[in-house]
Amino acid sequence: MADNTAGFMNTVSAASNQTSVADNPAALGKAIAAARRACGLTQQELCEQTGIAYSTLTKIERGAIKKPNVFTVLQIAQISGLRVEDLLGGAAARPPANPHPPSRTATVAPSPPAAGIKFVYFDLHEVLVNSVYAMMPFIAAKAGQPLDKVENLFLRFDKGLCLGKLSAEEFDRLLSEEMNCPGLKQADLYLQHVKADQRVIGVLEQLRGVCRIGLLTNAFPGEVEELTTRGIIPDDFDVVVDSSAIGKVKPERDIYEHAQRAAGVEAAEILLIDDRLINIVAAEACGWQGLRLNEAARVNLRGRLGELLNF
């Protein structure tokens, strides 16, 4: 990812010295909206595929954010099947030659049956269960605060929580203070709105006996244990790699190296199923195979894994 990021930063820098949408937030927003529509995506679908907050995307598209985060623009360009320079140069207003470009991470690259996979890691959020963002409108309503304020607070503290540096209790205190609503408990609200994706869990169960299975997730402290205890996710993974327990997060290389050692197989023998493009790209950079779980891949998950694992 470091090389990709450097190249992207160079592109942004070069674009900023030209007359382009990079100089005009409103024009950039229109270009992003046009690229999204050309790919047949709603705002919600693009948010789900990139992990961008819905309120952030709507602000970008209407030009309300003067300098969108460079990684956000990179993700949007990749999802849209465009080069970043095309997006910054305004080419996004023209639909791509193929309005539904086959992203190399939308499905695993074509390979013969039995692709040498011995271990499959599943992500948690937007794979085995729904997004943590599902609870945020309820927090906003309970606190009487704007939704984007809630989303931005979670974004600020997400990495600290997922690294295990910020406890759930301390986060609840900060959440209550910043929302001006004493007694807010994130975990309680989350557990009220979390839902398992039974389609994916059903496929996971079919893999037992075919290969070993693990959980690889960026999670808040205690989240995996709570979901397991409540029977929302399986309790018998061969390996569980919980970011908050080991102090490493996706998409950083360290967590993939840790997960490979825990799996006890070669890098090329691991398949990661994840909803985030950036996590798949990082896994592939470590030599893993990757399956990005967008909605199309979710529907055909059993068939695709059947091809890869010959079952």
Coordinates of C-alpha atoms in Angstrom, one line a residue:
M1 CA 0.0 0.0 0.0
A2 CA 2.9 2.4 0.6
D3 CA 3.8 2.5 -3.1
N4 CA 0.2 2.9 -4.1
T5 CA -0.2 5.8 -1.7
A6 CA 2.9 7.5 -2.8
G7 CA 1.8 7.3 -6.4
F8 CA -1.6 8.7 -5.5
M9 CA -0.1 11.6 -3.6
N10 CA 2.1 12.4 -6.6
T11 CA -1.0 12.4 -8.8
V12 CA -2.8 14.7 -6.4
S13 CA 0.2 17.0 -6.3
A14 CA 0.5 17.1 -10.1
A15 CA -3.2 17.7 -10.5
S16 CA -3.2 20.6 -8.1
N17 CA -0.8 22.4 -10.4
Q18 CA -3.2 22.2 -13.3
T19 CA -6.6 23.6 -13.9
S20 CA -8.7 20.5 -12.9
V21 CA -11.5 19.4 -10.6
A22 CA -8.8 19.0 -7.9
D23 CA -8.9 22.8 -7.6
N24 CA -12.6 23.0 -7.3
P25 CA -14.5 21.0 -4.6
A26 CA -17.8 21.4 -6.3
A27 CA -16.5 20.1 -9.6
L28 CA -14.7 17.2 -7.8
G29 CA -18.0 16.4 -6.1
K30 CA -19.8 16.4 -9.4
A31 CA -17.1 14.2 -11.0
I32 CA -17.4 11.7 -8.1
A33 CA -21.2 11.6 -8.3
A34 CA -21.0 11.1 -12.1
A35 CA -18.5 8.2 -11.7
R36 CA -20.7 6.6 -9.0
R37 CA -23.9 6.8 -11.2
A38 CA -22.0 5.5 -14.3
C39 CA -21.2 2.4 -12.3
G40 CA -24.8 2.0 -11.3
L41 CA -24.2 2.6 -7.6
T42 CA -26.3 4.4 -5.1
Q43 CA -24.6 6.6 -2.5
Q44 CA -25.4 3.9 0.1
E45 CA -23.9 1.2 -2.0
L46 CA -20.7 3.2 -2.5
C47 CA -20.5 3.8 1.2
E48 CA -20.8 0.1 1.9
Q49 CA -18.1 -0.8 -0.6
T50 CA -15.6 1.8 0.6
G51 CA -16.4 2.1 4.3
I52 CA -16.9 5.9 3.8
A53 CA -19.5 7.4 6.1
Y54 CA -22.7 8.3 4.3
S55 CA -22.7 11.8 5.5
T56 CA -19.1 12.3 4.4
L57 CA -19.9 11.1 0.8
T58 CA -22.9 13.4 0.5
K59 CA -20.8 16.3 1.6
I60 CA -18.1 15.5 -0.9
E61 CA -20.6 15.1 -3.7
R62 CA -22.1 18.5 -3.0
G63 CA -18.6 20.2 -2.7
A64 CA -18.9 20.9 1.0
I65 CA -15.5 19.4 1.9
K66 CA -12.8 21.6 0.4
K67 CA -10.0 18.9 0.6
P68 CA -11.4 15.3 0.8
N69 CA -9.1 12.8 2.3
V70 CA -6.7 11.4 -0.4
F71 CA -7.4 7.8 0.6
T72 CA -11.2 8.4 0.3
V73 CA -10.7 9.7 -3.3
L74 CA -8.4 6.7 -4.0
Q75 CA -11.0 4.2 -2.9
I76 CA -13.8 5.9 -4.9
A77 CA -11.6 5.9 -8.0
Q78 CA -10.8 2.2 -7.6
I79 CA -14.5 1.3 -7.0
S80 CA -15.5 3.3 -10.1
G81 CA -13.0 1.6 -12.3
L82 CA -11.2 4.9 -13.1
R83 CA -7.6 6.0 -12.8
V84 CA -7.2 8.6 -10.1
E85 CA -5.9 11.1 -12.6
D86 CA -9.0 10.7 -14.6
L87 CA -11.2 11.4 -11.6
L88 CA -9.1 14.5 -10.6
G89 CA -9.0 15.6 -14.2
G90 CA -12.8 15.5 -14.6
A91 CA -13.0 12.4 -16.8
A92 CA -15.4 10.8 -14.2
A93 CA -18.3 12.7 -15.8
R94 CA -17.9 10.4 -18.8
P95 CA -19.0 6.8 -18.0
P96 CA -16.3 4.2 -18.2
A97 CA -16.3 2.0 -21.3
N98 CA -17.7 -0.8 -19.2
P99 CA -20.2 0.7 -16.7
H100 CA -19.7 -2.3 -14.4
P101 CA -15.9 -2.8 -14.6
P102 CA -14.8 -6.2 -13.3
S103 CA -12.7 -5.1 -10.3
R104 CA -9.9 -7.5 -9.6
T105 CA -11.2 -7.6 -6.0
A106 CA -14.9 -7.9 -6.7
T107 CA -14.2 -11.6 -7.2
V108 CA -11.1 -13.6 -6.9
A109 CA -9.0 -13.5 -10.1
P110 CA -9.8 -16.4 -12.4
S111 CA -8.0 -19.6 -11.3
P112 CA -8.4 -23.3 -11.7
P113 CA -10.4 -25.4 -9.2
A114 CA -8.5 -26.2 -6.0
A115 CA -6.4 -23.0 -6.1
G116 CA -4.2 -24.2 -3.3
I117 CA -6.2 -22.6 -0.5
K118 CA -5.8 -24.3 2.8
F119 CA -7.1 -21.6 5.1
V120 CA -9.9 -19.0 4.8
Y121 CA -10.1 -15.9 7.0
F122 CA -13.5 -14.2 7.3
D123 CA -13.8 -10.5 8.3
L124 CA -16.5 -9.6 10.8
H125 CA -18.2 -6.3 10.0
E126 CA -20.2 -6.3 6.7
V127 CA -19.2 -10.0 6.2
L128 CA -20.4 -12.1 9.1
V129 CA -22.5 -9.3 10.7
N130 CA -23.9 -5.9 9.6
S131 CA -22.0 -2.7 9.9
V132 CA -21.3 -1.0 13.2
Y133 CA -22.8 2.1 11.6
A134 CA -26.3 0.5 11.9
M135 CA -26.4 1.8 15.5
M136 CA -25.3 5.3 14.8
P137 CA -28.7 6.8 13.8
F138 CA -30.1 5.5 17.2
I139 CA -27.2 7.1 19.1
A140 CA -27.9 10.4 17.3
A141 CA -31.6 10.2 18.0
K142 CA -31.1 9.3 21.7
A143 CA -28.6 12.1 22.2
G144 CA -30.4 14.6 20.0
Q145 CA -27.3 15.2 17.9
P146 CA -26.6 15.3 14.2
L147 CA -25.7 11.9 12.6
D148 CA -22.5 13.2 11.2
K149 CA -21.3 14.3 14.6
V150 CA -21.8 10.7 15.8
E151 CA -20.0 9.2 12.7
N152 CA -17.1 11.6 13.1
L153 CA -16.7 10.8 16.7
F154 CA -16.5 7.0 15.9
L155 CA -14.0 7.7 13.1
R156 CA -11.8 9.7 15.5
F157 CA -11.6 6.9 18.1
D158 CA -12.0 3.9 15.9
K159 CA -8.3 3.1 15.5
G160 CA -7.6 3.5 19.2
L161 CA -10.5 1.1 20.0
C162 CA -9.4 -1.4 17.4
L163 CA -5.8 -1.4 18.7
G164 CA -7.0 -2.0 22.2
K165 CA -5.5 1.3 23.4
L166 CA -8.9 2.8 24.3
S167 CA -11.1 0.7 26.6
A168 CA -14.8 0.3 26.0
E169 CA -15.5 2.1 29.3
E170 CA -13.3 5.1 28.4
F171 CA -15.0 5.3 25.0
D172 CA -18.4 5.3 26.7
R173 CA -17.3 8.2 28.9
L174 CA -16.0 10.2 25.9
L175 CA -19.2 9.3 23.9
S176 CA -21.5 10.5 26.7
E177 CA -19.5 13.7 27.2
E178 CA -19.3 14.7 23.5
M179 CA -22.9 13.8 22.8
N180 CA -23.9 15.6 26.0
C181 CA -26.0 12.5 26.9
P182 CA -24.9 10.9 30.2
G183 CA -25.0 7.1 30.4
L184 CA -24.5 6.2 26.7
K185 CA -23.1 2.7 26.3
Q186 CA -21.9 1.9 22.8
A187 CA -21.8 -1.9 23.4
D188 CA -25.4 -2.0 24.5
L189 CA -26.6 -0.1 21.5
Y190 CA -24.5 -2.1 19.2
L191 CA -25.8 -5.4 20.5
Q192 CA -29.4 -4.2 20.0
H193 CA -28.8 -3.6 16.3
V194 CA -26.2 -6.2 15.3
K195 CA -27.4 -8.9 12.9
A196 CA -25.7 -12.0 11.6
D197 CA -25.6 -12.6 7.8
Q198 CA -26.9 -16.1 7.8
R199 CA -26.1 -16.6 4.1
V200 CA -22.4 -16.0 4.8
I201 CA -22.4 -18.0 8.0
G202 CA -24.2 -20.9 6.2
V203 CA -21.4 -21.0 3.6
L204 CA -18.8 -20.8 6.4
E205 CA -20.3 -23.9 8.0
Q206 CA -20.1 -25.7 4.6
L207 CA -16.4 -25.1 4.6
R208 CA -15.8 -27.1 7.7
G209 CA -13.8 -30.3 6.7
V210 CA -12.8 -28.7 3.4
C211 CA -10.2 -26.2 4.9
R212 CA -9.4 -24.5 8.2
I213 CA -11.3 -21.3 9.0
G214 CA -10.4 -18.2 10.9
L215 CA -11.7 -14.8 11.9
L216 CA -9.6 -11.7 11.1
T217 CA -11.2 -8.5 12.3
N218 CA -10.7 -5.0 13.4
A219 CA -12.9 -5.1 16.5
F220 CA -13.6 -3.1 19.6
P221 CA -12.4 -4.6 22.9
G222 CA -14.7 -7.4 24.1
E223 CA -16.7 -7.3 20.9
V224 CA -15.7 -10.7 19.5
E225 CA -16.2 -12.4 22.9
E226 CA -19.7 -10.8 23.3
L227 CA -20.8 -11.9 19.8
T228 CA -19.5 -15.4 20.4
T229 CA -21.2 -15.7 23.8
R230 CA -24.5 -14.6 22.4
G231 CA -24.3 -17.1 19.5
I232 CA -24.3 -14.3 16.9
I233 CA -21.1 -15.7 15.3
P234 CA -19.6 -19.2 15.5
D235 CA -17.5 -20.0 18.6
D236 CA -15.3 -22.6 16.9
F237 CA -12.9 -20.8 14.5
D238 CA -9.6 -22.5 14.1
V239 CA -7.9 -19.2 14.6
V240 CA -9.2 -15.8 15.9
V241 CA -7.2 -12.7 15.1
D242 CA -8.8 -9.9 17.0
S243 CA -7.1 -6.5 16.4
S244 CA -8.0 -5.2 19.9
A245 CA -6.3 -8.3 21.5
I246 CA -3.0 -8.1 19.6
G247 CA -2.6 -4.3 19.0
K248 CA -2.5 -4.6 15.2
V249 CA -5.1 -3.5 12.6
K250 CA -5.9 -4.0 9.0
P251 CA -4.6 -2.9 6.5
E252 CA -1.2 -2.7 8.2
R253 CA 1.2 -5.5 7.2
D254 CA 1.9 -6.7 10.7
I255 CA -1.6 -8.1 11.2
Y256 CA -1.4 -10.2 8.1
E257 CA 2.0 -11.5 9.1
H258 CA 0.6 -12.4 12.5
A259 CA -2.4 -14.1 11.0
Q260 CA -0.3 -16.1 8.6
R261 CA 1.9 -17.4 11.5
A262 CA -1.3 -18.3 13.4
A263 CA -2.7 -20.1 10.4
G264 CA 0.5 -22.1 9.9
V265 CA 0.4 -22.1 6.1
E266 CA 2.1 -20.3 3.2
A267 CA 0.8 -16.9 2.3
A268 CA -0.5 -18.1 -1.1
E269 CA -2.6 -20.7 0.7
I270 CA -4.7 -18.1 2.6
L271 CA -7.9 -16.6 1.3
L272 CA -9.3 -13.4 2.9
I273 CA -13.0 -12.6 2.6
D274 CA -13.4 -9.0 3.4
D275 CA -15.7 -6.1 2.4
R276 CA -13.0 -3.4 2.3
L277 CA -11.0 -2.9 -0.8
I278 CA -8.1 -1.5 1.1
N279 CA -7.9 -4.7 3.2
I280 CA -8.0 -7.0 0.2
V281 CA -5.2 -5.0 -1.6
A282 CA -3.0 -5.2 1.5
A283 CA -3.6 -8.9 1.9
E284 CA -2.7 -9.5 -1.8
A285 CA 0.5 -7.4 -1.2
C286 CA 1.4 -10.0 1.4
G287 CA 0.9 -12.9 -1.1
W288 CA -2.6 -13.9 0.0
Q289 CA -5.6 -14.5 -2.2
G290 CA -8.6 -12.2 -1.7
L291 CA -12.3 -12.2 -2.3
R292 CA -14.0 -8.8 -1.8
L293 CA -17.5 -9.4 -0.5
N294 CA -19.7 -6.9 -2.3
E295 CA -23.3 -7.8 -2.8
A296 CA -22.8 -9.7 -6.1
A297 CA -20.0 -11.8 -4.5
R298 CA -22.2 -12.3 -1.4
V299 CA -25.0 -13.8 -3.5
N300 CA -22.5 -16.1 -5.4
L301 CA -20.2 -16.9 -2.4
R302 CA -21.0 -20.6 -2.3
G303 CA -20.4 -21.1 -6.0
R304 CA -17.1 -19.1 -6.0
L305 CA -15.7 -20.9 -3.0
G306 CA -16.8 -24.1 -4.6
E307 CA -14.7 -23.3 -7.6
L308 CA -11.6 -22.3 -5.6
L309 CA -11.8 -25.1 -3.1
N310 CA -13.2 -27.8 -5.3
F311 CA -16.2 -28.7 -3.0

